[in-house]
Amino acid sequence: MKLKLVYPKWRKLLGQTTFNLPPHGPVVFAAALPADVEVSFTDENVEALDFDEACDLVAISMMLSVQVKRGWAIADEYRRRGKQIIFGGISAMLHAEETVEHADALFLGEAEGRMEEVLRDWENGRLKKVYNYMVQQPDINHVGPARRDLYKRELYNHKGVQMVDLFHASRGCRFSCYPCAVSYLGGRRFRPRRMDKVIEELATIENNRLFVVDNSLAQDKEWEMELFREMIPFRKKWISHTIEDDPKVLDLAAQAGAWYVYQAVYDTSNYIRERVKRYHDYGIGVEGTILLGIDNQTEDDIKKLIDFLLEIDLDLAEFTVMTPYPHTKGYDDYLRQGRIFDFDWDNYNAGQVVFTPKNMSAERLQELYDYAWKTFYSDESQEQKMFQLFAKVAIREMNEGTYRPRNRSLINQSFGKEVKRK
């Protein structure tokens, strides 16, 4: 059979540097399909979808709330043409009650070891409306290398720079943060992949740069250190969410190729200041992630936080407004309190205020969000700061002999670095 796999497009935030990473969810799903299924993949963010392409079944994979309305429209068009639709992915799970209205089958949970049943039902004309596997996650050892062969590589670059590949070494998260739906989606149990499976997948990835998309690497220190030791021989450069604040861990992360990390900056404490400094001491860049509009923030708190960011030498900053995504504690509280005034999922992009904050108006929070971006990037644009991070890692790669030349002279001329030649 031939399966058409679609990743819907979404409207990008105005005023921010726009680039497209190769999506992870669809190619992880594709790896869980039986070997005899022929897969054709379209990421609508980088190429047009051809509804006339021949296929037997359509699967739509959605990660973000801002994708769901487009995903529903795609499904409606395919169904009008007589095709059956299976939905899956994070936002299909978060918006299940609405998504099922556009589906012949809605898949909830993780796909490994489950798709044989779904496709057998389809072949026998017994496709169920809902396949709910959220209660019990599959054995993590069933997770194999993602189907990265489905990517059209030439489409994933920004001004000639190849985008990172996405990779995960674990699932689940033992934390349950207020704005986050991960505990609903993947459970509160940390589920690391077996290290030989991690090594197997890393060996299949040709890209020299990775985004390790695990919810948090700081969940089990011994496992985290073993992961970094195993990554060292691959000589890749990578981005991740927060890692353990421990000298041994930071040293191993640096040896393993840590490029930069996402670090939540939630206050103006010396702890945060020192945390950023410790990353830099080990040659690891920092992109601060700053959430605006939570209930304990006043307007003055936000302004002080933005001033603080300019003092602590962040490499990048990403500002978001508190967004009450379904199946989060924030959504439950705000819905009960009658504070959500916008249920248009196209606006749930973490850059548009959709609820009434506690200590200011929605309009004022929107103004402060815009002020934060403009203030932090007033001297150097987001794109300039991103280029500096890229240049640093390119120079490291040149010194190590792992750089794949594309514009070596540009790096040298822009930064005046003497690069050791291998």
XYZ file of C-alpha atoms in Angstrom:
422
model
C 0.000 0.000 0.000
C 0.999 3.628 -0.504
C 0.536 6.001 2.410
C 0.630 9.777 2.021
C 2.092 11.424 5.127
C 1.386 15.150 5.566
C 2.737 17.749 7.988
C 0.498 20.860 7.762
C 1.834 24.384 7.399
C 1.214 27.178 9.878
C 1.474 30.954 9.965
C 4.841 32.085 11.317
C 5.237 34.907 13.842
C 5.731 38.341 12.362
C 9.079 40.058 12.831
C 11.042 36.942 13.771
C 13.669 35.088 11.758
C 11.845 32.370 9.842
C 13.396 28.999 9.124
C 12.026 25.467 8.970
C 13.517 22.528 10.826
C 12.907 19.040 9.445
C 9.948 17.810 11.547
C 10.605 14.930 13.901
C 7.165 13.484 14.631
C 6.289 12.380 11.089
C 9.550 10.519 10.476
C 9.362 8.824 13.897
C 5.817 7.731 13.021
C 6.990 6.488 9.615
C 9.616 4.313 11.310
C 6.804 2.542 13.176
C 5.036 1.496 9.967
C 5.364 -2.041 8.562
C 8.247 -2.389 6.113
C 5.963 -3.033 3.127
C 4.236 0.364 3.406
C 5.423 2.833 0.765
C 5.517 6.326 2.274
C 5.417 9.650 0.453
C 5.981 12.650 2.757
C 5.088 16.314 2.296
C 6.002 19.028 4.767
C 3.700 21.845 3.692
C 5.999 24.420 5.297
C 8.597 23.872 2.575
C 6.675 22.526 -0.429
C 3.179 22.496 -1.876
C 0.870 19.563 -1.236
C -0.384 17.756 -4.341
C -3.866 16.430 -3.589
C -3.837 14.547 -6.908
C -0.868 12.356 -5.954
C -1.926 8.712 -5.976
C -2.209 7.088 -2.552
C -4.283 4.509 -0.709
C -4.445 6.164 2.714
C -3.558 9.584 4.163
C -1.922 10.181 7.561
C -1.767 13.729 8.930
C 0.809 14.386 11.658
C 0.346 17.570 13.713
C 2.598 18.922 16.457
C 1.367 22.473 17.112
C -2.025 23.958 17.943
C -1.494 26.448 15.104
C -1.464 23.499 12.666
C -4.801 21.955 13.562
C -7.153 24.101 11.488
C -4.982 23.618 8.403
C -4.803 19.892 9.169
C -8.585 19.692 9.351
C -8.896 21.541 6.022
C -6.447 19.109 4.371
C -8.410 16.163 5.728
C -11.721 17.585 4.520
C -10.326 18.007 0.992
C -8.911 14.479 0.866
C -12.166 13.018 2.191
C -14.084 14.957 -0.454
C -11.867 13.121 -2.954
C -12.719 9.741 -1.411
C -9.576 9.176 0.671
C -9.581 7.986 4.275
C -7.678 9.959 6.899
C -5.737 8.984 10.022
C -4.703 11.789 12.370
C -1.907 11.587 14.942
C 0.685 13.673 16.736
C 0.807 15.995 19.722
C -1.811 18.535 18.687
C -4.143 15.821 17.399
C -4.061 14.510 20.974
C -4.532 17.952 22.552
C -7.442 18.767 20.226
C -8.873 15.264 19.923
C -12.579 16.122 20.287
C -12.474 18.531 17.362
C -9.988 16.562 15.259
C -12.050 13.370 15.305
C -14.805 15.203 13.419
C -12.453 15.456 10.425
C -10.985 11.953 10.691
C -11.786 8.427 9.670
C -9.453 7.366 12.485
C -7.788 9.317 15.280
C -4.623 7.775 16.738
C -3.804 8.797 20.324
C -0.468 7.856 21.871
C 2.854 6.541 20.585
C 2.883 4.522 17.379
C 5.570 1.867 17.941
C 4.114 -1.642 17.795
C 0.579 -0.361 17.163
C 0.371 0.453 13.441
C 0.072 -3.146 12.282
C -3.339 -3.347 13.994
C -4.497 -0.024 12.538
C -3.483 -0.925 8.988
C -4.954 -4.418 9.289
C -8.266 -2.836 10.311
C -8.077 -0.474 7.341
C -7.366 -3.296 4.897
C -10.371 -5.236 6.247
C -12.672 -2.212 6.143
C -12.959 -2.078 9.945
C -11.094 1.145 10.710
C -11.995 2.356 14.216
C -12.873 5.972 14.839
C -10.413 6.227 17.744
C -7.312 4.208 18.664
C -6.458 5.285 22.187
C -3.064 4.028 23.372
C -2.351 6.858 25.793
C -2.896 4.819 28.947
C 0.074 2.522 28.375
C 3.130 3.632 26.445
C 4.917 1.068 24.252
C 8.209 -0.494 25.248
C 10.781 2.270 24.684
C 13.104 -0.331 23.156
C 10.761 -0.566 20.165
C 11.775 2.953 19.141
C 14.127 2.631 16.192
C 15.910 5.122 13.920
C 13.608 7.737 12.421
C 12.923 7.666 8.661
C 15.124 10.645 7.781
C 15.321 9.361 4.206
C 11.878 10.944 3.726
C 13.272 14.478 4.042
C 13.998 16.558 0.971
C 17.270 17.885 2.372
C 17.650 20.787 -0.016
C 14.489 22.373 1.390
C 15.774 22.620 4.967
C 18.317 25.398 4.959
C 18.426 29.048 5.924
C 20.507 31.258 3.655
C 22.688 28.312 2.684
C 23.045 26.887 6.206
C 21.755 23.333 6.613
C 19.239 23.060 9.454
C 19.856 20.700 12.372
C 18.408 17.191 12.468
C 16.105 16.358 15.387
C 16.835 13.373 17.609
C 15.560 12.026 20.931
C 17.191 9.772 23.502
C 14.251 9.525 25.912
C 10.520 10.072 26.301
C 8.328 11.124 29.187
C 9.033 13.696 31.864
C 8.877 13.392 35.631
C 8.169 17.115 35.957
C 4.725 18.651 35.466
C 5.207 22.337 34.710
C 2.234 24.675 34.804
C 2.170 25.696 31.108
C 3.205 22.271 29.750
C 1.157 19.321 28.441
C 4.014 16.783 28.369
C 2.820 14.896 31.453
C -0.572 14.419 29.748
C 0.943 13.375 26.441
C 3.790 11.126 27.534
C 3.237 10.422 31.206
C 5.180 11.423 34.326
C 7.619 8.517 34.017
C 11.040 9.212 32.514
C 11.660 6.573 29.823
C 15.231 6.573 28.496
C 16.044 4.630 25.361
C 18.540 1.815 25.724
C 21.986 3.206 25.006
C 22.723 0.780 22.179
C 19.535 2.031 20.472
C 20.705 5.619 20.913
C 24.087 4.766 19.383
C 22.402 2.908 16.514
C 20.343 5.973 15.612
C 23.195 8.443 15.982
C 25.208 6.317 13.566
C 22.489 6.743 10.928
C 22.456 10.564 11.093
C 24.721 12.167 8.497
C 24.054 15.732 9.626
C 26.850 17.052 11.822
C 24.435 19.182 13.885
C 21.540 17.996 16.014
C 18.711 19.260 18.156
C 18.259 16.769 21.014
C 14.527 17.285 21.561
C 14.080 15.356 24.821
C 11.707 17.161 27.182
C 14.555 17.505 29.672
C 17.955 15.848 29.846
C 18.198 16.741 33.548
C 16.083 13.848 34.810
C 18.658 11.191 35.709
C 22.227 12.367 36.205
C 23.925 9.009 35.698
C 21.984 8.338 32.490
C 22.689 11.875 31.282
C 26.426 11.455 31.833
C 26.416 8.068 30.081
C 24.568 9.635 27.140
C 27.197 12.369 26.796
C 30.058 9.849 27.011
C 28.510 7.818 24.207
C 28.000 10.939 22.092
C 31.640 12.052 22.265
C 32.968 9.773 19.466
C 30.315 11.029 17.018
C 31.822 14.545 17.175
C 28.481 16.194 16.507
C 27.404 19.636 17.682
C 24.033 19.798 19.328
C 21.336 21.901 20.952
C 19.117 20.738 23.803
C 16.837 21.829 26.571
C 18.298 22.402 30.033
C 20.967 20.002 31.288
C 22.103 19.276 34.842
C 23.794 22.132 36.699
C 26.791 20.070 37.739
C 30.458 20.565 36.719
C 30.915 16.899 35.772
C 27.811 16.955 33.587
C 28.730 20.268 31.973
C 32.244 19.062 31.231
C 30.971 15.884 29.580
C 28.339 17.855 27.661
C 31.058 20.151 26.310
C 33.194 17.164 25.302
C 30.141 15.611 23.628
C 29.654 18.704 21.474
C 27.070 20.825 23.307
C 26.558 23.875 21.087
C 23.929 25.775 23.043
C 21.071 25.027 25.433
C 17.649 26.448 26.123
C 17.573 27.788 29.674
C 14.399 29.081 31.297
C 14.984 32.546 32.787
C 12.150 33.045 35.243
C 13.590 35.590 37.685
C 16.505 37.976 38.255
C 18.302 35.843 40.853
C 22.037 35.313 41.178
C 21.317 31.634 40.571
C 20.198 32.386 37.012
C 23.117 34.760 36.484
C 25.601 32.127 37.662
C 23.809 29.371 35.756
C 24.349 31.222 32.467
C 27.967 31.940 33.403
C 28.648 28.268 34.141
C 27.397 27.256 30.710
C 29.666 29.836 29.122
C 32.622 28.699 31.245
C 32.354 25.338 29.457
C 31.975 26.915 26.011
C 28.230 26.217 25.829
C 25.973 28.952 24.450
C 22.656 29.869 26.057
C 19.307 30.770 24.549
C 17.113 32.135 27.321
C 13.457 31.123 27.198
C 11.326 33.752 28.884
C 7.642 33.294 29.669
C 5.631 36.497 30.079
C 2.214 36.954 31.650
C 2.131 34.335 34.395
C 0.072 35.249 37.435
C 2.955 36.204 39.731
C 4.320 38.791 37.245
C 3.529 42.472 37.318
C 4.380 44.942 34.599
C 7.391 46.102 36.636
C 8.540 42.485 37.058
C 8.557 41.996 33.297
C 10.503 45.205 32.676
C 13.072 44.293 35.328
C 13.418 40.819 33.836
C 14.102 42.265 30.386
C 16.750 44.607 31.842
C 18.307 41.618 33.610
C 18.566 39.690 30.351
C 20.745 42.425 28.896
C 23.161 42.040 31.819
C 23.743 38.283 31.821
C 25.286 37.801 28.363
C 22.655 35.567 26.769
C 23.498 34.465 23.256
C 19.842 34.493 22.231
C 16.489 35.073 23.890
C 13.095 33.699 22.971
C 10.066 35.428 24.457
C 6.662 33.795 24.672
C 3.408 34.841 26.263
C 1.707 32.444 28.607
C -0.608 30.356 26.419
C -3.247 28.049 27.959
C -2.913 25.005 25.729
C -5.542 22.292 26.274
C -4.680 19.613 28.841
C -2.376 21.893 30.832
C -2.936 23.146 34.372
C -3.010 26.673 32.978
C -5.855 25.831 30.605
C -7.907 24.154 33.336
C -7.466 27.093 35.734
C -8.072 29.859 33.210
C -11.086 28.090 31.718
C -12.623 27.612 35.160
C -11.939 31.271 35.990
C -13.453 32.473 32.714
C -10.204 34.157 31.624
C -9.785 32.663 28.145
C -11.365 34.947 25.540
C -9.930 33.516 22.309
C -10.390 29.894 21.208
C -9.101 30.358 17.661
C -6.278 27.806 17.595
C -4.488 29.760 14.854
C -3.739 32.338 17.556
C -2.189 29.820 19.986
C 1.321 30.562 18.748
C 2.824 31.736 22.076
C 3.103 35.220 20.590
C -0.506 36.349 20.845
C -2.368 36.934 24.112
C -5.533 34.818 24.281
C -6.420 35.199 27.971
C -6.847 37.922 30.582
C -3.699 38.232 32.734
C -3.995 38.708 36.471
C -1.985 41.919 36.893
C -2.493 43.809 33.638
C -4.743 43.947 30.608
C -4.330 41.582 27.679
C -3.473 44.582 25.511
C -0.709 45.655 27.897
C 0.801 42.163 28.001
C 0.845 42.136 24.194
C 2.682 45.473 24.238
C 5.229 44.143 26.743
C 5.814 41.057 24.620
C 6.602 43.272 21.628
C 8.731 45.535 23.841
C 10.754 42.525 25.066
C 11.703 41.424 21.544
C 12.544 44.936 20.384
C 14.581 45.786 23.487
C 16.671 42.619 23.612
C 17.480 42.764 19.899
C 17.871 46.546 19.652
C 21.664 46.488 19.154
C 21.913 43.250 17.160
C 19.081 41.537 15.329
C 17.983 38.010 16.090
C 19.492 36.882 12.803
C 22.853 38.519 13.632
C 22.975 36.796 17.019
C 22.036 33.477 15.415
C 24.834 33.910 12.896
C 27.327 34.510 15.700
C 26.307 31.210 17.321
C 26.637 29.464 13.979
C 30.028 31.021 13.355
C 31.323 29.851 16.728
C 30.302 26.279 16.086
C 31.642 26.381 12.521
C 35.030 27.535 13.826
C 35.042 24.698 16.370
C 34.252 22.251 13.578
C 37.031 23.623 11.401
C 39.508 23.257 14.239
C 38.361 19.669 14.761
C 38.341 18.834 11.064
C 34.594 18.054 11.052
C 33.363 21.174 9.245
C 31.635 20.518 5.941
C 32.657 23.602 3.953
C 30.017 25.797 2.468
C 31.438 29.253 3.033
C 34.595 28.918 5.116
C 35.955 32.329 4.034
C 32.827 34.092 5.277
C 33.374 32.720 8.774
C 37.046 33.686 8.797
C 36.511 37.169 7.420
C 33.570 37.986 9.671
C 35.285 37.024 12.890
C 38.991 37.350 12.141
C 39.699 33.949 13.645
C 42.817 31.955 12.991
C 41.512 28.486 12.279
C 43.822 25.546 12.648
C 43.871 23.449 9.460
C 43.891 19.717 9.751
